[in-house]
PDB file of C-alpha atoms in Angstrom:
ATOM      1  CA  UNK W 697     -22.591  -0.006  -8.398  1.00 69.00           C
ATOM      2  CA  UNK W 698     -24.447  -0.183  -5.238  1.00 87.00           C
ATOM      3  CA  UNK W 699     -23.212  -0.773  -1.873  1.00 87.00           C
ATOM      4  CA  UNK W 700     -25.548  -3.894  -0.072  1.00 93.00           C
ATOM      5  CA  UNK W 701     -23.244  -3.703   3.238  1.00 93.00           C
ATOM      6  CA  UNK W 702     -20.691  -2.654   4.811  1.00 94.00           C
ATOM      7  CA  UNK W 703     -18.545  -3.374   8.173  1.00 95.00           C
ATOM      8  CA  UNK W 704     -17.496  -0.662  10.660  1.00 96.00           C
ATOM      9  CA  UNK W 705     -13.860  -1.043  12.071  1.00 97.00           C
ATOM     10  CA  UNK W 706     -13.889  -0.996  15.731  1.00 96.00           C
ATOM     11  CA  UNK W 707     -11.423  -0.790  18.536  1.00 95.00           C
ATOM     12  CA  UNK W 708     -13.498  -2.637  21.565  1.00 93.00           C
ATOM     13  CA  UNK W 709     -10.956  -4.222  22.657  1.00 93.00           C
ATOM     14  CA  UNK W 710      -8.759  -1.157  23.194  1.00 91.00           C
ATOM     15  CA  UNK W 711      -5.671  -2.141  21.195  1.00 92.00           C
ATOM     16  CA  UNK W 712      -5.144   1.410  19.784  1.00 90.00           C
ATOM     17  CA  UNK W 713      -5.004   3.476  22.853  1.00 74.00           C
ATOM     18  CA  UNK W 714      -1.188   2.065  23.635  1.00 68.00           C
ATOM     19  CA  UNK W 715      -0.101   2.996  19.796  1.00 69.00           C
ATOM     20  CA  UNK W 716       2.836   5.425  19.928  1.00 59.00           C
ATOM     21  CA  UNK W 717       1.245   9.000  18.905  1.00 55.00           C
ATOM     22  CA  UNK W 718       1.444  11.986  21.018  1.00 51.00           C
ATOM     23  CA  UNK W 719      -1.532  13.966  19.483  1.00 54.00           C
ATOM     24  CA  UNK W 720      -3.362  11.863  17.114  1.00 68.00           C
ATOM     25  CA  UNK W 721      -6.803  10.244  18.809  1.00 84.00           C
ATOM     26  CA  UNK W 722      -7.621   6.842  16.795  1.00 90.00           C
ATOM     27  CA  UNK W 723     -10.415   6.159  18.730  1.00 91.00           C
ATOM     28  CA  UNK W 724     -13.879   7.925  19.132  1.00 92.00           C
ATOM     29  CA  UNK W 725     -16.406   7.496  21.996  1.00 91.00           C
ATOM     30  CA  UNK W 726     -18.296   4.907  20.677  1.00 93.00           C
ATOM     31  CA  UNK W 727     -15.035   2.706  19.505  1.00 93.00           C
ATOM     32  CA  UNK W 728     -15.353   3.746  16.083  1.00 94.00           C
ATOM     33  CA  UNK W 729     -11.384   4.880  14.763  1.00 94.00           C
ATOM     34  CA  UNK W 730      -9.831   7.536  12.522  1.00 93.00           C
ATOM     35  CA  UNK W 731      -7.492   5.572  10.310  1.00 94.00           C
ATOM     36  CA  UNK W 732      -6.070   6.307   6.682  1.00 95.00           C
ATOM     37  CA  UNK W 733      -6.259   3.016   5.622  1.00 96.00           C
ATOM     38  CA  UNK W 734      -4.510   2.809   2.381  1.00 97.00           C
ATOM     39  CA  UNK W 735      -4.061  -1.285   1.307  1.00 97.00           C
ATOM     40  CA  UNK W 736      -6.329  -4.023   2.645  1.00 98.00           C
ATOM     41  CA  UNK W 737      -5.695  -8.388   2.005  1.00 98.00           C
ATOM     42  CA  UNK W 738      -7.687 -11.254   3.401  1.00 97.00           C
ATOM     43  CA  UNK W 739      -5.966 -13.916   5.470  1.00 97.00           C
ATOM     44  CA  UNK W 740      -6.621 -17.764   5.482  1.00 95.00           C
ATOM     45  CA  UNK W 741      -8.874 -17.552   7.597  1.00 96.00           C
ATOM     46  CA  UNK W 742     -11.006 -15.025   6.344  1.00 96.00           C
ATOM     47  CA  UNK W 743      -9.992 -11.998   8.317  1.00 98.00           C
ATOM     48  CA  UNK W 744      -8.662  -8.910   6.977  1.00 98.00           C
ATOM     49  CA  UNK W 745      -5.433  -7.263   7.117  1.00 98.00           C
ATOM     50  CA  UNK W 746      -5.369  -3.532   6.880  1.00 98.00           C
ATOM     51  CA  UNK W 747      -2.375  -1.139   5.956  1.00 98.00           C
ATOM     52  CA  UNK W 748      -3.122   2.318   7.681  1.00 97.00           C
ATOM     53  CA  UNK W 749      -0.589   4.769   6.875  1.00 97.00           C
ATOM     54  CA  UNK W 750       0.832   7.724   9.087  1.00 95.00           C
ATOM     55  CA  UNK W 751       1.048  11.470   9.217  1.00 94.00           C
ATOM     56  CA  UNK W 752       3.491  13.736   9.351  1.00 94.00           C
ATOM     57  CA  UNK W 753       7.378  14.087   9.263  1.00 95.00           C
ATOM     58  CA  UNK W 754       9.747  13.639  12.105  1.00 95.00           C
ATOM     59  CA  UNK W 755      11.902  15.798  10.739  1.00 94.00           C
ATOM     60  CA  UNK W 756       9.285  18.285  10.842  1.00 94.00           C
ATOM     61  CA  UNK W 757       7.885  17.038  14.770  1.00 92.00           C
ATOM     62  CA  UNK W 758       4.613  17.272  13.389  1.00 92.00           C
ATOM     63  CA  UNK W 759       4.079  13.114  13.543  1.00 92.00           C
ATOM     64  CA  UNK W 760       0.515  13.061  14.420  1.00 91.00           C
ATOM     65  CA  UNK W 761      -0.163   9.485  13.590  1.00 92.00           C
ATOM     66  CA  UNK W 762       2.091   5.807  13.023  1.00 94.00           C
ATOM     67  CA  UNK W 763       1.821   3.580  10.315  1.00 97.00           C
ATOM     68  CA  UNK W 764      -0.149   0.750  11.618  1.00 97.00           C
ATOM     69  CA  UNK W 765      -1.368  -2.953  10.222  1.00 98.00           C
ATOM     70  CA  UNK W 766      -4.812  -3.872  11.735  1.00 98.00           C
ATOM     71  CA  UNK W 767      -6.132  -7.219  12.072  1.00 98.00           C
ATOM     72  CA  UNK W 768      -9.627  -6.795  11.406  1.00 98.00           C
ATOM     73  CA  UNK W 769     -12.120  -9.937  11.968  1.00 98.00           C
ATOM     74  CA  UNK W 770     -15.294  -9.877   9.680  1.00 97.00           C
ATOM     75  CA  UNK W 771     -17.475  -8.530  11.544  1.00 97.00           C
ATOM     76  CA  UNK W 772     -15.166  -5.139  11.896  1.00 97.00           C
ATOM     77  CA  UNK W 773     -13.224  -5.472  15.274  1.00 97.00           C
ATOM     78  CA  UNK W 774      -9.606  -4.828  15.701  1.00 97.00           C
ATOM     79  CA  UNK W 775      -7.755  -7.960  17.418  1.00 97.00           C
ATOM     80  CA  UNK W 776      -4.149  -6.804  16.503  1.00 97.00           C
ATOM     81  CA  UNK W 777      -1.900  -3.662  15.804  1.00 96.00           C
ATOM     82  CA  UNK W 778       1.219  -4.336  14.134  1.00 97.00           C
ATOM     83  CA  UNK W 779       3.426  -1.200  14.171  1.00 96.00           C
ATOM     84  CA  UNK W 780       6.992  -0.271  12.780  1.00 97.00           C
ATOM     85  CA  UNK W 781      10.206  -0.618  14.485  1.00 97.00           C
ATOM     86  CA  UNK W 782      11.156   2.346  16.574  1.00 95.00           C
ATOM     87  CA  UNK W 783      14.349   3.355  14.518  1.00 96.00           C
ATOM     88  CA  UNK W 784      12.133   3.663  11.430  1.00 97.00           C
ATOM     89  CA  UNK W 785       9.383   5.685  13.366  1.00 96.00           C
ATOM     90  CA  UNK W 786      12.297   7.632  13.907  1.00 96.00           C
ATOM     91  CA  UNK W 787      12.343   8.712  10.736  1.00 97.00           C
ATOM     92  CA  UNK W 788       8.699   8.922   9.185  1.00 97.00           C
ATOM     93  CA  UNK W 789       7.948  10.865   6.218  1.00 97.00           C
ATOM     94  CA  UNK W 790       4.329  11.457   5.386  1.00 95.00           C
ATOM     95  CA  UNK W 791       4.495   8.847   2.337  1.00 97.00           C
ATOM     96  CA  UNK W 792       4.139   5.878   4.322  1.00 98.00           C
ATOM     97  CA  UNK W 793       2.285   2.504   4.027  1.00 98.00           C
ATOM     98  CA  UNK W 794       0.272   2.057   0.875  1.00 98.00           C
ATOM     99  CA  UNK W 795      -0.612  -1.642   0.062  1.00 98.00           C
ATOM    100  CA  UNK W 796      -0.584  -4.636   1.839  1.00 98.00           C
ATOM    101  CA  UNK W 797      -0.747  -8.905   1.245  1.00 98.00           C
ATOM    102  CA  UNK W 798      -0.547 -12.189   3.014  1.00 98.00           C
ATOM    103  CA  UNK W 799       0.899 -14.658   1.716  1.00 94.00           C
ATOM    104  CA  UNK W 800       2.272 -17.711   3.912  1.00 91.00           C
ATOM    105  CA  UNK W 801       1.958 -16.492   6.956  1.00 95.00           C
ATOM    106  CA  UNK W 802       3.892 -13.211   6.436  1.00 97.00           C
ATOM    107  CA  UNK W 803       2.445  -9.755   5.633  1.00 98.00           C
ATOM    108  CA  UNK W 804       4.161  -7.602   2.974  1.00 98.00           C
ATOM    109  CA  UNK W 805       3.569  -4.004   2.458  1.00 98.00           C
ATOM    110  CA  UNK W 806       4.744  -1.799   0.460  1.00 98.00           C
ATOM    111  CA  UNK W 807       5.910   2.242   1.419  1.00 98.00           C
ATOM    112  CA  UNK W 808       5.022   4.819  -0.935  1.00 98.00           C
ATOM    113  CA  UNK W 809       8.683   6.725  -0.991  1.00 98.00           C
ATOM    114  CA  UNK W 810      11.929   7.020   0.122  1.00 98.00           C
ATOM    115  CA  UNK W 811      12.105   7.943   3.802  1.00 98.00           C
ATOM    116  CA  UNK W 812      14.674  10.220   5.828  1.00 96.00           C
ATOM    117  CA  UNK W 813      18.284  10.057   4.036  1.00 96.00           C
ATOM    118  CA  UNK W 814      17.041   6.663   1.786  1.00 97.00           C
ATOM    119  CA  UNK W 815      17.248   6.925  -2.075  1.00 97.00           C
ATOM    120  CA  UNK W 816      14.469   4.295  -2.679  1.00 98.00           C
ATOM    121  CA  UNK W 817      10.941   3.079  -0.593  1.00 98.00           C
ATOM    122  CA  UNK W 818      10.922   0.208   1.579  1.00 98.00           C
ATOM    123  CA  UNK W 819       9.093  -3.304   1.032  1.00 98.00           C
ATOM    124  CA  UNK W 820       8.360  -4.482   4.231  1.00 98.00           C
ATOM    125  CA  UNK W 821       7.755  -7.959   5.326  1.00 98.00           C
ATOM    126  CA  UNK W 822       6.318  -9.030   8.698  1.00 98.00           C
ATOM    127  CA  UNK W 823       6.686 -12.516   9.863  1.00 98.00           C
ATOM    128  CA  UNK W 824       3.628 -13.272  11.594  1.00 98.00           C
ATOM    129  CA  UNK W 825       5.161 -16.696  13.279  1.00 97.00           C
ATOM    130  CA  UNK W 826       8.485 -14.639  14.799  1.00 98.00           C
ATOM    131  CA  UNK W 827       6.632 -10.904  14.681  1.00 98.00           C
ATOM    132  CA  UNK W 828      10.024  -9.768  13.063  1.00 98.00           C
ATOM    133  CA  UNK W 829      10.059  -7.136  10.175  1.00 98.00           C
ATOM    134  CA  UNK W 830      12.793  -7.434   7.407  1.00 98.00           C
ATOM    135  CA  UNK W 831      13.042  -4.726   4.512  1.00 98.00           C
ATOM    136  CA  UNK W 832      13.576  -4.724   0.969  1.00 98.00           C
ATOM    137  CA  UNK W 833      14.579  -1.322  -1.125  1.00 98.00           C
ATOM    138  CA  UNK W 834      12.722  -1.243  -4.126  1.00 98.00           C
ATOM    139  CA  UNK W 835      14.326   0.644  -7.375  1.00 98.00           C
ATOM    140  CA  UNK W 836      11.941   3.397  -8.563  1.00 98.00           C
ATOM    141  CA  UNK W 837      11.848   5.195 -12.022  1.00 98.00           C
ATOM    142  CA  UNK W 838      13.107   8.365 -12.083  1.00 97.00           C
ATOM    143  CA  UNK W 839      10.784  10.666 -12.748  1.00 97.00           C
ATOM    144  CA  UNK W 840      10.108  11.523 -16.560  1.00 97.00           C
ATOM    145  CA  UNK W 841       7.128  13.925 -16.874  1.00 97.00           C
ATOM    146  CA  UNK W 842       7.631  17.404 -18.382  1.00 97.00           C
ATOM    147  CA  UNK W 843       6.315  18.835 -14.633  1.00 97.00           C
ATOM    148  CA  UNK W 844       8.070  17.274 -12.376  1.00 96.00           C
ATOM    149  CA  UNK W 845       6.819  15.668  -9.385  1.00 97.00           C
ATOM    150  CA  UNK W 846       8.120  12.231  -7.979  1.00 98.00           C
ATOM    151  CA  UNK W 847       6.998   8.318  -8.691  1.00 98.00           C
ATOM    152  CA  UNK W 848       5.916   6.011  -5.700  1.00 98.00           C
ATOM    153  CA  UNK W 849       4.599   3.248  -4.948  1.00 98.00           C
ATOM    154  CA  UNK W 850       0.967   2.063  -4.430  1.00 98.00           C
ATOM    155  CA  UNK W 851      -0.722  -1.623  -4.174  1.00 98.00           C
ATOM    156  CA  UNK W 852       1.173  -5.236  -3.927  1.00 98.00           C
ATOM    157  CA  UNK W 853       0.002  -8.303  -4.895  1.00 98.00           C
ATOM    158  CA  UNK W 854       1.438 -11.868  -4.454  1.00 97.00           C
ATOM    159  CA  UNK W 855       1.479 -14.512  -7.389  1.00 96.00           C
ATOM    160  CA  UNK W 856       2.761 -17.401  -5.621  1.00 94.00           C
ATOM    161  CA  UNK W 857       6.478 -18.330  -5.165  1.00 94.00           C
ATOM    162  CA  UNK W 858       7.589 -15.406  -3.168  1.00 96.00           C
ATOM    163  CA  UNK W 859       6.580 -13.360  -6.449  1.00 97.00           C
ATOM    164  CA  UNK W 860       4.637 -10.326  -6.312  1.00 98.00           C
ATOM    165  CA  UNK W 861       3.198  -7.813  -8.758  1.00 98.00           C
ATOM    166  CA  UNK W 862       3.667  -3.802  -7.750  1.00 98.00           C
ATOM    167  CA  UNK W 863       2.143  -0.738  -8.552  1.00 98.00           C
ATOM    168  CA  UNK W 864       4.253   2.124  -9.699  1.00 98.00           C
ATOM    169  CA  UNK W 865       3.454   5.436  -9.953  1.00 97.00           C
ATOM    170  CA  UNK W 866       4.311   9.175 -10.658  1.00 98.00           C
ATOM    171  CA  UNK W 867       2.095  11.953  -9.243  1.00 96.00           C
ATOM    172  CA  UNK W 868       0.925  13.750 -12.668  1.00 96.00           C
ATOM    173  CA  UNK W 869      -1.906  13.403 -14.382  1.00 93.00           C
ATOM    174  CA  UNK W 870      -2.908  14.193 -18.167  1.00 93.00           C
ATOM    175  CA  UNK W 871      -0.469  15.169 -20.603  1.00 95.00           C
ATOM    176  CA  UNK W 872       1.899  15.502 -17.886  1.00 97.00           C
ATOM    177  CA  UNK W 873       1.517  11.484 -16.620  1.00 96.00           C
ATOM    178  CA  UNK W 874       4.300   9.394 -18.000  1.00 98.00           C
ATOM    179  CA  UNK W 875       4.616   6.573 -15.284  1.00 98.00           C
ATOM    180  CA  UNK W 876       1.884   4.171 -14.697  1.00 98.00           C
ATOM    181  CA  UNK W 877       3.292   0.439 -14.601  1.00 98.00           C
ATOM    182  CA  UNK W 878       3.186  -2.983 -13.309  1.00 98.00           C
ATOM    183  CA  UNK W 879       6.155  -4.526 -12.186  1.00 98.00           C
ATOM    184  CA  UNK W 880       7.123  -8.043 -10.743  1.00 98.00           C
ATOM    185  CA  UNK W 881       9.771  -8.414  -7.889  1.00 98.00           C
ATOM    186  CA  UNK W 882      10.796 -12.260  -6.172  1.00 98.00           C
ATOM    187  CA  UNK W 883      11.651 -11.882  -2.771  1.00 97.00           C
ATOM    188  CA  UNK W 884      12.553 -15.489  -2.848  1.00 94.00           C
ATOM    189  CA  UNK W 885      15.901 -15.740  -1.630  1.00 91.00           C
ATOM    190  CA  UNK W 886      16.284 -12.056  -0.942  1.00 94.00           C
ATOM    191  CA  UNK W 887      18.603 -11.078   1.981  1.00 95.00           C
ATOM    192  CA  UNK W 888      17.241  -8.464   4.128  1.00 96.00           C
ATOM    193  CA  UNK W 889      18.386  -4.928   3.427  1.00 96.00           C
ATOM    194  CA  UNK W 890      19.055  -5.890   0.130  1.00 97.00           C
ATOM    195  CA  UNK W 891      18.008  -3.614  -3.500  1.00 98.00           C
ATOM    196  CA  UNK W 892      15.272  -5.633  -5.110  1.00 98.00           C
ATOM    197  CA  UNK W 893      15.764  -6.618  -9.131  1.00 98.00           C
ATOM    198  CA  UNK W 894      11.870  -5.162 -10.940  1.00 98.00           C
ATOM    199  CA  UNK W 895      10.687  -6.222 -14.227  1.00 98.00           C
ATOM    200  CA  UNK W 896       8.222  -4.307 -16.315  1.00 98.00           C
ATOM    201  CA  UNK W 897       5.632  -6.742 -17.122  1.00 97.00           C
ATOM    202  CA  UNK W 898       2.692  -3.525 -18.151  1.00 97.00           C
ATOM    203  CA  UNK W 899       2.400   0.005 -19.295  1.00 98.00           C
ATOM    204  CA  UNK W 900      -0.984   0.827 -18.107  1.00 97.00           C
ATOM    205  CA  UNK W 901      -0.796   4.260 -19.887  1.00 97.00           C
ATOM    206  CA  UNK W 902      -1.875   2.764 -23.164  1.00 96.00           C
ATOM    207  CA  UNK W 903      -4.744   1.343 -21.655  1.00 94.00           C
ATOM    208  CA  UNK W 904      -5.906   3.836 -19.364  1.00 93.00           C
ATOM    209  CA  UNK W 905      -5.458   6.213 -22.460  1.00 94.00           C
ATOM    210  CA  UNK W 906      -7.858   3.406 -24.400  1.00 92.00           C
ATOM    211  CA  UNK W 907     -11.048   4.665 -22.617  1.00 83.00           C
ATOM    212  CA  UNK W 908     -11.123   8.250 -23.615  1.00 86.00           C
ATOM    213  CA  UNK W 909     -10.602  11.577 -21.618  1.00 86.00           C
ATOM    214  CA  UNK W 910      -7.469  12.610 -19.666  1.00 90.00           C
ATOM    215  CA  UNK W 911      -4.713   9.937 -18.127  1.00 93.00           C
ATOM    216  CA  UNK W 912      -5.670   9.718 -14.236  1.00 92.00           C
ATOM    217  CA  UNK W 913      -3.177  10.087 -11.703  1.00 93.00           C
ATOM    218  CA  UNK W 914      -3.329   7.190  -8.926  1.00 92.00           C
ATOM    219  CA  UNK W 915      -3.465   3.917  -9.701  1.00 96.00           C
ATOM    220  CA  UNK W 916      -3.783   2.737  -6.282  1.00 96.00           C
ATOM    221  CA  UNK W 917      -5.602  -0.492  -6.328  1.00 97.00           C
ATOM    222  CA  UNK W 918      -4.212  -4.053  -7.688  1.00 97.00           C
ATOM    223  CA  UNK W 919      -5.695  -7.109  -7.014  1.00 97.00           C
ATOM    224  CA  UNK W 920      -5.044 -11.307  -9.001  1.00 97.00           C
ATOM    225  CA  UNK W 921      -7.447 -13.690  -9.132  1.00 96.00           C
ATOM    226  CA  UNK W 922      -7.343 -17.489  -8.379  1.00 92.00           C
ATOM    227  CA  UNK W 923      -6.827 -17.995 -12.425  1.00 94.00           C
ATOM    228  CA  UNK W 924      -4.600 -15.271 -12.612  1.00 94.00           C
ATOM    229  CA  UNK W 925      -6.642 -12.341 -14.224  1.00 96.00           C
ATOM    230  CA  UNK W 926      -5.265  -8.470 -13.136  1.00 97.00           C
ATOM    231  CA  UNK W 927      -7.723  -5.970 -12.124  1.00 97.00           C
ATOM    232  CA  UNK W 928      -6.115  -2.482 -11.348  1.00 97.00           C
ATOM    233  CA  UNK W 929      -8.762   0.805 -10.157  1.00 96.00           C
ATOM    234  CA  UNK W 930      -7.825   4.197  -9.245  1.00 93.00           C
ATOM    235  CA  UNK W 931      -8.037   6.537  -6.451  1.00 90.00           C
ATOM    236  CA  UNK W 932     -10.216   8.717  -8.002  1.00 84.00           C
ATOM    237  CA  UNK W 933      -9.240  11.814  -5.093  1.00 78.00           C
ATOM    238  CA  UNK W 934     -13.011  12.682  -5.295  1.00 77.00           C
ATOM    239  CA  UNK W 935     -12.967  16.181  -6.910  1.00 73.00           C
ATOM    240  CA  UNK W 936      -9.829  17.558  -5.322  1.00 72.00           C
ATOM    241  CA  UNK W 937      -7.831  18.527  -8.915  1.00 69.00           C
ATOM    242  CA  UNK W 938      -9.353  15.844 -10.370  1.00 70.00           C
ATOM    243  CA  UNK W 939     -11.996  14.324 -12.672  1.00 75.00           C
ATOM    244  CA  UNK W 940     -13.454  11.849  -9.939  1.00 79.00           C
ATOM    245  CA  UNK W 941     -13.813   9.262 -12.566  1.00 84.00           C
ATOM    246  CA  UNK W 942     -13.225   5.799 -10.926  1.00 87.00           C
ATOM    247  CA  UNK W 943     -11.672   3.244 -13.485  1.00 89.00           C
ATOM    248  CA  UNK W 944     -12.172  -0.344 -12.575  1.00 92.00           C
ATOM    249  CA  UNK W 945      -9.877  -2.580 -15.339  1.00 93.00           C
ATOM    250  CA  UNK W 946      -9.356  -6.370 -16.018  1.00 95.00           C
ATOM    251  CA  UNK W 947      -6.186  -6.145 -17.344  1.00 94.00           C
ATOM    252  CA  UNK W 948      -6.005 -10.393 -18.105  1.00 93.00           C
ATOM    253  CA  UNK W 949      -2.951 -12.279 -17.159  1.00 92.00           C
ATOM    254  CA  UNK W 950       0.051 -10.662 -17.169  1.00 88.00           C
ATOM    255  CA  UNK W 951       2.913 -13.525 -16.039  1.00 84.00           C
TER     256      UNK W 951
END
């Protein structure tokens, strides 16, 4: 693959400099920003929304940086920063926002684990015509692999009706993966602060397996097409205890 272009995120409007962080700077001289920008969707009008997550625990005091959704025109500047409600600042862990989708006029995003004295992540949703959050718990897997670790979440995306397909993960990789799957939740009807009902609708193990080598460890990346087809990728973590080998798959239509 070969990258033709690409667009620069840029704060010239100065949105970031009010965003609640007491040592982390988001902005460089020439407007340029230091985001971890974990999920990305496009709206309907061709602008993009971008999940950035946070840093640090506040347990710990060592919150450097918020999670954040940008509002990111095409040609790379910033015209919104959606942030999270105070009480859940509060209590930021370092797994925070992970991926992000529109879908009719509301943003939903999805948080990698359980934060402060939770048992289970959060599924945000963001009302963009009120600018009102509601949350969703989402019920993980417990984890299963012979070393451990802990399962998360990673991409969401929408499949009309208030339906969306979710990536589920744990944090091994090799013989020691065991988790890799695609579920569907409905938020349709849903009251807020309620635990949402998954259904398994793919293993991906099997099929990341199909290729040859070792089983990867992040599937971050989850994206449907207009006729339904599932492509899935992977964070390949460069070479930091890992391979670095990216795996782009169609997986077909799953629902």
């Amino acid at each position: 693959s070969i990258i033709e272009e690409e667009i620069r995120i840029m704060d010239t409007n100065g949105l970031l400099n009010g965003t609640n962080s007491s040592t982390h700077s988001y902005v460089n001289d020439d407007s340029s920003v230091n985001i971890d920008s974990e999920g990305i969707a496009m709206d309907d009008d061709g602008n993009f929304w971008i999940a950035s997550e946070g840093a640090g625990n506040a347990e710990d005091g060592d919150v450097t940086s918020v999670n954040m959704l940008l509002h990111v025109t095409p040609d790379g500047t910033i015209v919104n920063v959606i942030t999270l409600p105070e009480a859940l600042n509060d209590i930021q862990s370092e797994y925070g926002f992970q991926g992000v989708t529109y879908h009719q006029d509301k943003l939903v995003v999805t948080m990698q684990r359980a934060w402060g004295n939770e048992t289970e992540p959060r599924i945000g949703v963001y009302h963009l015509l009120t600018n009102e959050w509601e949350f969703f718990y989402y019920p993980l897997e417990t984890p299963r692999s012979q070393n451990g670790g802990w399962v998360g979440l990673s991409d969401i995306a929408p499949i009309g009706n208030d339906q969306y397909l979710v990536l589920e993960n744990d944090d091994q990789a090799g013989p020691d993966g065991v988790i890799k799957i695609v579920t569907l939740i409905d938020l349709g009807g849903m009251e807020a602060g309620g635990t949402l009902v998954k259904t398994e609708v793919m293993d991906l193990v099997p099929e990341l397996l199909s290729h040859g080598g070792l089983l990867i460890k992040s599937v971050e990346g989850l994206a449907v097409t207009e006729e339904g087809d599932v492509w899935v990728v992977n964070d390949n973590m460069g070479t930091d205890d890992n391979s670095g080998e990216t795996q782009l798959m169609e997986l077909g239509c799953l629902f």
